[in-house]
Amino acid sequence: MIKKILQKEDPALHKVCHPVTNFDRKLAGLLEDLIATLKDAQGLGLAAPQIGILRRVCVVMDDDESYLELVNPEIVSQEGEQEGFEGCLSLAGRYGIVKRPMKVKVKAQDRHGNPVEYEREGITARCFCHEIEHLDGHMYYEKTDRLFTEEEVDELMRKAEEGE
Ligand code: NI
């Protein structure tokens, strides 16, 4: 079911989420709601607290545009650095420049409780970091000096291209 995406003022986005211990039908339903809501919003990732559920669960669009389901995810290693614009469905229409590792390895569980491990770089690595932060009640704007509108981002991108 498509759920309402909470916006940054909502207290649910500023709390530490609880680990998942029951790999039941309810968890499967939560993952399905997250994917339906993410698809509808055309985003790259969505975390359970963004739909008001304080559990350590998130979904991330993979490089092949399939959706990775991450239950109790943890970043276990990281490499390199990237700096670029980042946005969030809970902070609509705003973007900030955030530094992230270029490559991360994430350990998590799937909907049945089986261990899974993903190593990704670039945008998917950025997305893993962003979504896992949501599970600890943090949002990307805490890491950035200022926020830009979509028009400002377009303008900056155009200038950067012209400058080449
Ligand atoms: Ni977000």
Coordinates of C-alpha atoms in Angstrom, one line a residue, residues 62-142:
D62 CA 19.9 -1.2 -6.9
D63 CA 22.1 -0.4 -9.9
D64 CA 19.8 -2.6 -12.1
E65 CA 16.7 -0.7 -10.7
S66 CA 15.5 -3.7 -8.7
Y67 CA 14.8 -3.0 -5.0
L68 CA 17.1 -4.3 -2.2
E69 CA 15.3 -5.0 1.1
L70 CA 17.5 -4.3 4.1
V71 CA 16.5 -5.5 7.6
N72 CA 18.8 -4.5 10.5
P73 CA 21.4 -3.1 8.0
E74 CA 24.9 -2.0 9.1
I75 CA 27.7 -0.5 7.2
V76 CA 30.7 -2.8 7.9
S77 CA 33.3 -1.2 5.7
Q78 CA 33.8 1.8 3.5
E79 CA 36.3 3.1 1.0
G80 CA 37.1 6.4 -0.7
E81 CA 35.0 9.6 -0.8
Q82 CA 32.4 11.2 -3.0
E83 CA 30.8 14.7 -2.8
G84 CA 27.6 15.5 -4.5
F85 CA 24.0 16.6 -4.2
E86 CA 21.6 14.6 -2.1
G87 CA 17.9 14.8 -1.6
C88 CA 15.3 13.1 0.6
L89 CA 11.6 12.3 0.2
S90 CA 11.1 13.7 3.7
L91 CA 12.6 17.1 2.7
A92 CA 10.8 17.6 -0.6
G93 CA 12.2 20.0 -3.1
R94 CA 15.5 20.6 -1.3
Y95 CA 19.0 19.3 -2.0
G96 CA 22.3 19.6 -0.2
I97 CA 26.0 18.8 -0.9
V98 CA 27.0 15.8 1.2
K99 CA 30.3 13.9 1.4
R100 CA 29.9 10.1 1.5
P101 CA 32.2 7.1 1.1
M102 CA 32.6 6.1 -2.6
K103 CA 32.1 2.4 -1.7
V104 CA 30.5 0.7 1.2
K105 CA 29.8 -2.9 2.3
V106 CA 26.5 -3.4 4.1
K107 CA 25.5 -6.4 6.1
A108 CA 21.8 -7.0 6.7
Q109 CA 19.0 -9.6 6.8
D110 CA 16.4 -10.4 4.2
R111 CA 12.7 -10.6 5.0
H112 CA 13.2 -14.2 6.2
G113 CA 16.0 -13.4 8.5
N114 CA 18.8 -14.8 6.3
P115 CA 22.0 -12.8 6.3
V116 CA 22.8 -10.8 3.2
E117 CA 25.7 -8.6 2.2
Y118 CA 25.9 -6.0 -0.5
E119 CA 29.0 -4.1 -1.7
R120 CA 28.1 -1.1 -3.9
E121 CA 29.7 2.2 -5.0
G122 CA 28.6 5.6 -6.3
I123 CA 24.9 6.5 -6.0
T124 CA 23.9 3.2 -4.4
A125 CA 26.6 3.5 -1.8
R126 CA 25.4 7.0 -1.1
C127 CA 21.8 5.7 -0.8
F128 CA 22.8 3.0 1.7
C129 CA 24.5 5.6 3.9
H130 CA 21.5 7.9 3.7
E131 CA 18.9 5.3 4.5
I132 CA 20.8 3.7 7.4
E133 CA 21.2 7.2 8.9
H134 CA 17.4 7.5 8.9
L135 CA 17.3 4.4 11.2
D136 CA 19.3 6.3 13.8
G137 CA 17.0 9.4 13.6
H138 CA 19.4 11.4 11.4
M139 CA 18.9 13.3 8.1
Y140 CA 21.4 14.4 5.5
Y141 CA 20.7 18.1 6.1
E142 CA 22.5 17.9 9.4

